[in-house]
Short mmCIF file of C-alpha atoms and ligand atoms in Angstrom, two decimals:
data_model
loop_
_atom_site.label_atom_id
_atom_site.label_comp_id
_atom_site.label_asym_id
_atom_site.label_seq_id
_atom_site.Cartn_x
_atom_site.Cartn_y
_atom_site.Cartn_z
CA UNK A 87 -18.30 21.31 -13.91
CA UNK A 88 -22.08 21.49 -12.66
CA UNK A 89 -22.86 20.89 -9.83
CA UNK A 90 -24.34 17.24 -9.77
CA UNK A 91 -22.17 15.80 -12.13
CA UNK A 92 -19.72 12.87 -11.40
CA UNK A 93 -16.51 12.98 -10.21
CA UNK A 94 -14.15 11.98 -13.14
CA UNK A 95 -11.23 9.83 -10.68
CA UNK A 96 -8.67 7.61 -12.46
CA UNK A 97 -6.05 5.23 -10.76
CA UNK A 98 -3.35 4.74 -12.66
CA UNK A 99 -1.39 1.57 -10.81
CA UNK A 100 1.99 0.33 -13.25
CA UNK A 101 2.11 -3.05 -14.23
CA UNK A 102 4.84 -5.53 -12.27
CA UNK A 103 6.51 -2.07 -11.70
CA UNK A 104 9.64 -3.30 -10.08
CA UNK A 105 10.08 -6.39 -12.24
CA UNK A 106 9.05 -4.13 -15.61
CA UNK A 107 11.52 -1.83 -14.87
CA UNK A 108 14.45 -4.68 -14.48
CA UNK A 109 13.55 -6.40 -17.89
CA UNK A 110 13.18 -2.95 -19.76
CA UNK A 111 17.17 -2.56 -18.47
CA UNK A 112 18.33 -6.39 -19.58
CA UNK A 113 16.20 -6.82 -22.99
CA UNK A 114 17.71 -10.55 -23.26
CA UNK A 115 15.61 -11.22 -20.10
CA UNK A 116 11.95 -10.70 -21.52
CA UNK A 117 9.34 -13.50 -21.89
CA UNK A 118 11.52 -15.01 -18.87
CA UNK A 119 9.69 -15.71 -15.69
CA UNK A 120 11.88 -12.90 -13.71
CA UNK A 121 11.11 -11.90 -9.44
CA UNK A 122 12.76 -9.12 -8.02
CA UNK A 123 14.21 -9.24 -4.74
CA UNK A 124 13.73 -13.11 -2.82
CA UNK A 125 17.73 -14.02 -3.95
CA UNK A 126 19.04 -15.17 -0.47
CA UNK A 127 16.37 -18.31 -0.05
CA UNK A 128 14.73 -16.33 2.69
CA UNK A 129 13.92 -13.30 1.48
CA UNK A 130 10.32 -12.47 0.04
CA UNK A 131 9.79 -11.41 -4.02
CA UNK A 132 8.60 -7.76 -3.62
CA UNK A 133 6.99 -8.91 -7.20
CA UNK A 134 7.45 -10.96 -10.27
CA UNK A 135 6.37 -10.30 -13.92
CA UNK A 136 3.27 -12.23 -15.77
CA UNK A 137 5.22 -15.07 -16.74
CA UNK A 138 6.39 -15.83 -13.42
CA UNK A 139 2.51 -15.19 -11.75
CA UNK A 140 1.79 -17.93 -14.37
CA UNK A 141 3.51 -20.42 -12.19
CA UNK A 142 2.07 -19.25 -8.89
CA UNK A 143 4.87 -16.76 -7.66
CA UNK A 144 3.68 -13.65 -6.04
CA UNK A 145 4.73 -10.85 -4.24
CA UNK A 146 5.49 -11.61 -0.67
CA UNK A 147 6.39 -14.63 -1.34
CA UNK A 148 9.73 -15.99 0.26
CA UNK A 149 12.04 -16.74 -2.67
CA UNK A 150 12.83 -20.58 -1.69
CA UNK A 151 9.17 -21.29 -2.55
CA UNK A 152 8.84 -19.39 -5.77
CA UNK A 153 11.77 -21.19 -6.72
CA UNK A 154 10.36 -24.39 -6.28
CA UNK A 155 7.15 -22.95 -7.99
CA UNK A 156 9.18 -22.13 -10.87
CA UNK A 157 12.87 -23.86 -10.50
CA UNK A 158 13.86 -21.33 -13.63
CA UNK A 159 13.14 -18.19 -12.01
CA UNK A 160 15.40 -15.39 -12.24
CA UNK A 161 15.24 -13.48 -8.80
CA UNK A 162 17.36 -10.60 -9.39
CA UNK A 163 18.39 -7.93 -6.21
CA UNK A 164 16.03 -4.88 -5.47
CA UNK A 165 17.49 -1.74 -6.57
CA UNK A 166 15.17 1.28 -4.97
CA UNK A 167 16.95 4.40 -6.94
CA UNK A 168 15.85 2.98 -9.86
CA UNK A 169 12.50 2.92 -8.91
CA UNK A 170 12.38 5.79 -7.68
CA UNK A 171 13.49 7.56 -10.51
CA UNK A 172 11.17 6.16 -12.69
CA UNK A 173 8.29 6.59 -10.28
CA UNK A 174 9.75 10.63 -10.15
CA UNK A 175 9.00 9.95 -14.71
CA UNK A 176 5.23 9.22 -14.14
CA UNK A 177 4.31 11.64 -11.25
CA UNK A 178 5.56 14.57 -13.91
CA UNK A 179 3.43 13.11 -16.54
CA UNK A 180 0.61 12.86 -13.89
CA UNK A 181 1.30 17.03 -13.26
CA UNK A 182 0.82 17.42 -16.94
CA UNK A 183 -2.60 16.63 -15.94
CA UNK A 184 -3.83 17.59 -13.04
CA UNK A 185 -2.62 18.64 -9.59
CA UNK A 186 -4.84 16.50 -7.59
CA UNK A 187 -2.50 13.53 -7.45
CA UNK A 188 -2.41 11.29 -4.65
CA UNK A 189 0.40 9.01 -4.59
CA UNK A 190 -0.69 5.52 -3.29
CA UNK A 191 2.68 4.19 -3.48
CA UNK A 192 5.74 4.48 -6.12
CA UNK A 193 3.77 2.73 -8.44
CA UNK A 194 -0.11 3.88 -8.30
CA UNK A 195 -1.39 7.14 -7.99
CA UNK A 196 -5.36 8.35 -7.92
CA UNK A 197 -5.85 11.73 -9.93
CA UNK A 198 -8.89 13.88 -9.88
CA UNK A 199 -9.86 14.95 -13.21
CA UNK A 200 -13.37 16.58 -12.92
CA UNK A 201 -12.57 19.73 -13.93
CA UNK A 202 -11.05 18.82 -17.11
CA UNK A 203 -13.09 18.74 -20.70
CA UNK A 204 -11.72 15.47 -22.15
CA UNK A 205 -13.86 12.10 -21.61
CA UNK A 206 -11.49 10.68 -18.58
CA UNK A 207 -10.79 7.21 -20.51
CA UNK A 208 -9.47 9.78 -22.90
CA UNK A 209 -7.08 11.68 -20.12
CA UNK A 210 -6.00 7.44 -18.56
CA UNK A 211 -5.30 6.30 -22.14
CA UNK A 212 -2.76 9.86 -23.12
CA UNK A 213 -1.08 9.19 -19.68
CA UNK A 214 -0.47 5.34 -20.42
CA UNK A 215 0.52 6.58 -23.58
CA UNK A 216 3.06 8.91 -22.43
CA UNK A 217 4.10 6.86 -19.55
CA UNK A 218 4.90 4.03 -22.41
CA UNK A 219 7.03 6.93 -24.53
CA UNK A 220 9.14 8.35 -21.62
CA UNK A 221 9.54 4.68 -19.87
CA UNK A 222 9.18 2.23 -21.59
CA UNK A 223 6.95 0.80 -19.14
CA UNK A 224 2.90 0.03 -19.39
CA UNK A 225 0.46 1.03 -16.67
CA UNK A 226 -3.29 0.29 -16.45
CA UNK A 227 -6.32 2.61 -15.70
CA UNK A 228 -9.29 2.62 -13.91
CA UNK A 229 -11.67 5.18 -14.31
CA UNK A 230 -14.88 5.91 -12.20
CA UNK A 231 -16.75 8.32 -9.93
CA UNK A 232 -14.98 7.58 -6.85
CA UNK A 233 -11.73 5.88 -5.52
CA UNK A 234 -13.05 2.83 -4.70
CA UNK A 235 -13.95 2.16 -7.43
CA UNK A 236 -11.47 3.43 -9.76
CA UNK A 237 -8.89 1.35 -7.69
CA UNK A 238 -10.90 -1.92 -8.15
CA UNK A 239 -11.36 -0.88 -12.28
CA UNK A 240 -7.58 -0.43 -12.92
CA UNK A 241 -6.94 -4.21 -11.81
CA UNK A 242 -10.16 -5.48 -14.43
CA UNK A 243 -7.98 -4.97 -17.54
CA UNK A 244 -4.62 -5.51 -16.19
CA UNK A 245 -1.60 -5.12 -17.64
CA UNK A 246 -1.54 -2.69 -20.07
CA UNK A 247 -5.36 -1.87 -20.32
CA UNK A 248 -7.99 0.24 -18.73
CA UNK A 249 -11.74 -0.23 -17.63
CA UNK A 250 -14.05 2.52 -16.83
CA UNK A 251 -17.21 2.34 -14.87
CA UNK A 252 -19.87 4.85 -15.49
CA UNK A 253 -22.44 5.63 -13.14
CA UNK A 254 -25.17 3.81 -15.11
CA UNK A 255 -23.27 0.26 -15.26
CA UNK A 256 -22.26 0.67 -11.09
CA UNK A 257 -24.95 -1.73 -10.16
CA UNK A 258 -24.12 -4.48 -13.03
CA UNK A 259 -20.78 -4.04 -11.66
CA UNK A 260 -21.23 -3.98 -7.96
CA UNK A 261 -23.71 -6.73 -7.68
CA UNK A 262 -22.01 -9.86 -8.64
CA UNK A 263 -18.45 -8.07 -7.28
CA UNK A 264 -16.93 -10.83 -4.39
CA UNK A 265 -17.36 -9.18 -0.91
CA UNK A 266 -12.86 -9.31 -0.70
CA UNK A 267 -13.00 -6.23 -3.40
CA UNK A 268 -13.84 -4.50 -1.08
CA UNK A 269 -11.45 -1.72 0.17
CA UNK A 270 -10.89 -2.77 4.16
CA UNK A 271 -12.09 -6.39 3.75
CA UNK A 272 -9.43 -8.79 4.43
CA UNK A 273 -9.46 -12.69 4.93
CA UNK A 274 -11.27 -12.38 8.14
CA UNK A 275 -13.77 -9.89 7.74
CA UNK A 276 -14.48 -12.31 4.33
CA UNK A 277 -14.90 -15.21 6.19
CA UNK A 278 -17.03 -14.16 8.91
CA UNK A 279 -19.01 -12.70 5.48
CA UNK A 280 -19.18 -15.91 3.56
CA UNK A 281 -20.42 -17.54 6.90
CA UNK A 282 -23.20 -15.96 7.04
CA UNK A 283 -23.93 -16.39 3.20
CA UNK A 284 -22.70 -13.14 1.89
CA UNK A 285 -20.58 -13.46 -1.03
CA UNK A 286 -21.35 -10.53 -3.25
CA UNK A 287 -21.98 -6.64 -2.61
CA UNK A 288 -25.50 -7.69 -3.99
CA UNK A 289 -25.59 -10.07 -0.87
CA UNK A 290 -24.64 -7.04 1.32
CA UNK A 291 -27.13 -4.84 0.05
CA UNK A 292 -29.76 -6.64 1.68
CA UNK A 293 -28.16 -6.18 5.04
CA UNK A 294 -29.21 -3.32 6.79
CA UNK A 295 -26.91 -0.82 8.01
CA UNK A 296 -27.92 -0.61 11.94
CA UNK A 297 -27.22 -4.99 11.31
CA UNK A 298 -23.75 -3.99 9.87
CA UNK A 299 -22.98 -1.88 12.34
CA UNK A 300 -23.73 -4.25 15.09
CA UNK A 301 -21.39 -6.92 13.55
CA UNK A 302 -18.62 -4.93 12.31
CA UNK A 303 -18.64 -1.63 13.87
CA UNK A 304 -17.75 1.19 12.51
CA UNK A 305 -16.62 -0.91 9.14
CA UNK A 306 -19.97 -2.09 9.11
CA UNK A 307 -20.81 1.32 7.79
CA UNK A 308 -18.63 1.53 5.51
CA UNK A 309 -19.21 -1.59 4.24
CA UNK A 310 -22.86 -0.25 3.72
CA UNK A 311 -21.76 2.37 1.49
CA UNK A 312 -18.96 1.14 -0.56
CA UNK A 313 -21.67 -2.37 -1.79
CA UNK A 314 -24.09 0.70 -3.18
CA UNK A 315 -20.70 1.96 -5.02
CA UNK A 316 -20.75 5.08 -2.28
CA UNK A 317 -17.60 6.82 -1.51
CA UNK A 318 -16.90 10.31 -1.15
CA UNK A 319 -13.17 10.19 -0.02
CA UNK A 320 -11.50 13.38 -2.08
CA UNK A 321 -8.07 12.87 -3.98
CA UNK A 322 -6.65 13.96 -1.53
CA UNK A 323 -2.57 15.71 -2.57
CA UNK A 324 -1.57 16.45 0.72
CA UNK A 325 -2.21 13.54 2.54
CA UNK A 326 1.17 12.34 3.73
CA UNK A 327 2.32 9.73 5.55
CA UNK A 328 5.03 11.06 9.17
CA UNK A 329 6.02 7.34 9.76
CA UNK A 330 5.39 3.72 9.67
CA UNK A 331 5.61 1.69 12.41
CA UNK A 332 5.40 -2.16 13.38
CA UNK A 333 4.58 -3.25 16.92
CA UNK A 334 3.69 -6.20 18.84
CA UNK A 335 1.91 -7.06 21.93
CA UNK A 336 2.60 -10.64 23.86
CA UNK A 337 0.77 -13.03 25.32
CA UNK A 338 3.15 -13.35 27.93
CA UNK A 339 5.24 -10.71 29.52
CA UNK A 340 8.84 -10.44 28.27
CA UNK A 341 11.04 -11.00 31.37
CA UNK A 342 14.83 -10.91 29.34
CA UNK A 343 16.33 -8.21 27.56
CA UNK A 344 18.03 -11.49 25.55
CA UNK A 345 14.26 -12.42 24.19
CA UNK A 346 13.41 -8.74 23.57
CA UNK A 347 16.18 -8.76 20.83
CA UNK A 348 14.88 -11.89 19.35
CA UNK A 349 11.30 -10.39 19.14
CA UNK A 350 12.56 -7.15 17.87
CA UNK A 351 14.05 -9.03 14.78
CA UNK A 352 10.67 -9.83 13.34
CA UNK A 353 9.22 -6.61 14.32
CA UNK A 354 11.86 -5.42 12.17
CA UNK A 355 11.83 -7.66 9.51
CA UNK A 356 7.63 -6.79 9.10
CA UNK A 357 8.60 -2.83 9.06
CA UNK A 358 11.03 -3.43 6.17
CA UNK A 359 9.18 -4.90 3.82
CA UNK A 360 5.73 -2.39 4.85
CA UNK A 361 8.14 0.09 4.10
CA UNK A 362 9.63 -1.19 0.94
CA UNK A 363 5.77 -1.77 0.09
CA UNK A 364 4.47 1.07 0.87
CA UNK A 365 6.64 4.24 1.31
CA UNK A 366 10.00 3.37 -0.09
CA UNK A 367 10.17 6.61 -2.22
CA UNK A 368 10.19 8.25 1.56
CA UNK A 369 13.45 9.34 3.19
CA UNK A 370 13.91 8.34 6.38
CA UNK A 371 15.35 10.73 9.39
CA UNK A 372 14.85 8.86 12.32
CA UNK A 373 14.75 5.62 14.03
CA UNK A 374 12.48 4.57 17.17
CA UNK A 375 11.78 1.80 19.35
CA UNK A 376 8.66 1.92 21.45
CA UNK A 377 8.14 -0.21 24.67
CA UNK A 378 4.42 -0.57 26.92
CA UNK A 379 6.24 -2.23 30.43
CA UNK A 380 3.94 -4.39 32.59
CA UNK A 381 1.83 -1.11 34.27
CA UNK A 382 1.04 0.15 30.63
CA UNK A 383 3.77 2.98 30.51
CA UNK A 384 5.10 3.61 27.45
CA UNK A 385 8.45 4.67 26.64
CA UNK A 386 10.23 5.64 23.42
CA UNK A 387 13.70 5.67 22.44
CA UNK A 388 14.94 7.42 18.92
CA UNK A 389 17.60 8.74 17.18
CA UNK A 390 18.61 10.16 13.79
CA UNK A 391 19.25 7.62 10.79
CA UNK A 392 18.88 7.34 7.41
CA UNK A 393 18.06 4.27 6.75
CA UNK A 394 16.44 1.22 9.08
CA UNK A 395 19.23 0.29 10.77
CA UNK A 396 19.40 -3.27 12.75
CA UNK A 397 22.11 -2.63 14.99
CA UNK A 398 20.62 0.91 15.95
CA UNK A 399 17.87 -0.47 16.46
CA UNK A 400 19.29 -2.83 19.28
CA UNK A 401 20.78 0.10 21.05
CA UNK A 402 17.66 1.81 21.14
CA UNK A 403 15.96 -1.02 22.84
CA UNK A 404 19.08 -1.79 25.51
CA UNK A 405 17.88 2.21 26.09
CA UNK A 406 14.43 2.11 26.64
CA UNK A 407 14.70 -1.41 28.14
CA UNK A 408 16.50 0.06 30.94
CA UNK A 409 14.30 2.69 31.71
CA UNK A 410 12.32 0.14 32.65
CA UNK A 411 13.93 -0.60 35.57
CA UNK A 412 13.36 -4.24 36.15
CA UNK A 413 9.80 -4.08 35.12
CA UNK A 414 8.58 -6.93 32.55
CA UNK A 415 7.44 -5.45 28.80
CA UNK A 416 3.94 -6.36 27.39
CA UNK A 417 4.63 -4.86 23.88
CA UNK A 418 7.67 -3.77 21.73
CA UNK A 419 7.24 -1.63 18.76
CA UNK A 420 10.06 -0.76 16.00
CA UNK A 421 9.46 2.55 13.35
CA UNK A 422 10.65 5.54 11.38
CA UNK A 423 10.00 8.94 11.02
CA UNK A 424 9.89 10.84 7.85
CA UNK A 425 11.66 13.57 6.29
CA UNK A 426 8.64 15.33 4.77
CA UNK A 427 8.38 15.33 0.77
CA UNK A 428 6.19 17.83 0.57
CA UNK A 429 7.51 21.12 -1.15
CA UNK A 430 8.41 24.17 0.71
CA UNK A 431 5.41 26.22 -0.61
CA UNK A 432 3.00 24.01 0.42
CA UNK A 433 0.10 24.70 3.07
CA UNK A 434 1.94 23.44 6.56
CA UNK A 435 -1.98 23.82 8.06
CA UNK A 436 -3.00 21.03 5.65
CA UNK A 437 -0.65 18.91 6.54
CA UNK A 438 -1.38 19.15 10.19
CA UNK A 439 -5.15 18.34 9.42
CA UNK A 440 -3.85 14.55 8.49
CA UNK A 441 -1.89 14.20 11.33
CA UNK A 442 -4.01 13.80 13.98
P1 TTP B 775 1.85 -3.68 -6.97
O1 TTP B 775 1.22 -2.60 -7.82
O2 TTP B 775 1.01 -4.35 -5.94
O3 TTP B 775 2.40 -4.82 -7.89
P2 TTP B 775 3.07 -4.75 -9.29
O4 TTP B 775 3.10 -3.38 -9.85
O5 TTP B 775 4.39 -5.43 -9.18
O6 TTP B 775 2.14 -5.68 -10.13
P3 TTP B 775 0.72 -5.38 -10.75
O7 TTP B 775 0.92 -5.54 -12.23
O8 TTP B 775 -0.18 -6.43 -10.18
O9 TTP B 775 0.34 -4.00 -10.36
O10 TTP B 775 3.15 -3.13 -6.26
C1 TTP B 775 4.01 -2.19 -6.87
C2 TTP B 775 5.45 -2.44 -6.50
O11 TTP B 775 5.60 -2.42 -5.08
C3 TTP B 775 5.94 -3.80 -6.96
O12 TTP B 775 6.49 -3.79 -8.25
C4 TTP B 775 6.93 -4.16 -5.90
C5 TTP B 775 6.50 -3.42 -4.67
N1 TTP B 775 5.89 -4.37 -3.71
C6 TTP B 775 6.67 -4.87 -2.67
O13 TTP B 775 7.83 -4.49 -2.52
N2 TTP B 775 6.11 -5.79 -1.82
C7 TTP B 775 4.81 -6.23 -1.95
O14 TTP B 775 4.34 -7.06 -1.15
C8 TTP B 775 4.00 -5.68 -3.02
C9 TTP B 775 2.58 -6.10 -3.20
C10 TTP B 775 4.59 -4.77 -3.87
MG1 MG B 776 1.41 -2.15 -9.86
#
């Protein structure tokens, strides 16, 4: 590839994943509005197919009001292993490709492609295709010179399409694109946006980046970069995640062992579904529960699991509680550690490099 040309990056993200995968395994249930996960009233939907979205149901959603949204909704339970096998399906046909893969989640992947001949819509559109053959399932595309955009192009023809942006039609695409596209913008960063007028990346471009920095910090420079369409993050195939945690810091000192149980429940409650979100194709090898006492000392207590356990995680506070020795907690955090997935061959000096 010479030297100036553009990166070639596609994300490939599968469409209702969880919910696709259900209906391909009950036939009689297609064209239904179906949710998976949500059953017990008070769970959330991890997600729910098109016909369901049609009725307002989304993921995260607690399952009492997606019924209500759509009183014939069939929520059915969340069965991981099945997921995970099929999400094992698509990463091979992503090998058959390319070795730059990085796994997002079990459904959405970014692959690096620059070094390969083909047109890249050409490379998203044989993997779709062959992800259709050996699943079953549909995926959509996005293809452009970086991540950030690629991610943002695989959700403009969704499901079952793809969208490429070249380098030439970046600006007809960035400039009207709403300021919340943007990787790292959430509702708050938006609103303090909007406030000040700026609705568009166009709208951002005429900010200048000292200005940005000023109001948002070290965002505020990335927010510079990403409204001009500039992002030179690398696909990166090492990259992996060594836990996921949840914590929480009060307002007001916790005094009771009694309330520290009650706040770890929705501590906990947050780390399952981040981890059925985000990492559930990970295998978990150890629990831990984190407390900061009133002089700022922190103490962790952890111990070997497979799975996030509720009950271990109450011993593990009555542990590190007592190490506290009478002294009041200002913050309780809840985690796991990872078994790592990466193969046996791989570079262990890479993996140290994401780390830190
Ligand atoms: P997404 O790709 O966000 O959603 P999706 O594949 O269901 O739908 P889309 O067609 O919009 O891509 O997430 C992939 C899977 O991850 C999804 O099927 C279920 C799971 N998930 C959760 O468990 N909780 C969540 O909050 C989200 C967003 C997803
Ligand atoms: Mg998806």
């Amino acid at each position: 590839m010479p030297a100036n040309s553009p990166r070639k990056i596609i994300h490939v993200d599968m469409d209702c994943f969880y919910a696709a995968i259900e209906i391909r395994e009950r036939p009689e249930l297609a064209g239904k509005p179906v949710a998976v996960g949500g059953g017990s009233g008070r769970g959330v939907l991890t997600t729910c197919n098109y016909e369901a979205r049609r009725f307002g149901c989304r993921s995260a959603m607690p399952g009492f009001k997606a019924r209500r949204l759509c009183p014939d909704l069939i929520m059915l339970p969340v069965r991981f292993d099945l997921y995970r096998a099929e999400s094992a399906k698509i990463r091979e046909i992503f090998t058959e490709f390319t070795e730059l893969i990085e796994p997002l989640s079990l459904d959405e992947a970014y692959l690096d492609v620059s070094h390969l001949h083909s047109k890249a819509a050409a490379i998203a559109w044989e993997i779709r295709e062959r992800i259709r053959e050996r699943t079953g399932l549909t995926a959509s595309a996005g293809i452009a010179p970086n991540k950030f955009l690629a991610k943002i192009a695989s959700d403009w023809d969704k499901p079952d399409g793809q969208y490429e942006i070249t380098e030439d039609r970046m600006d007809d695409f960035l400039i009207p694109l709403p300021v919340e596209k943007i990787w790292g913008v959430g509702k708050r960063t938006a609103e303090k946006l909007h406030a000040q007028g700026v609705k568009t990346c166009g709208d951002l471009r005429e900010w200048k980046e000292s200005l940005l920095m000023a109001r948002f910090g070290k965002m505020g420079s990335s927010l510079f970069r990403l409204c001009r369409g500039i992002d030179d993050r690398e696909v990166n195939p090492d990259r992996e995640r060594k836990s996921l945690s949840n914590e929480n810091t009060f307002r007001e000192n916790i005094f009771e062992l009694e309330e520290a149980h009650e706040r770890i429940g929705k501590i906990l409650s947050e780390l399952i579904e981040d981890y059925q979100e985000k990492c559930s194709d990970r295998e978990i090898r150890e629990c831990f529960v984190k407390l900061k006492f009133e002089d700022f000392q922190t103490t962790t207590a952890q111990k070997a699991s497979h799975r996030i356990d509720v009950d271990l995680y109450a011993d593990l506070l009555e542990e590190a509680w007592h190490r506290g020795q009478g002294r009041t907690v200002r913050l309780i955090g809840a985690g796991v550690r990872f078994v790592s997935a990466k193969k046996p061959d791989s570079d262990p000096n890479q993996l140290e490099m994401f780390d830190s």
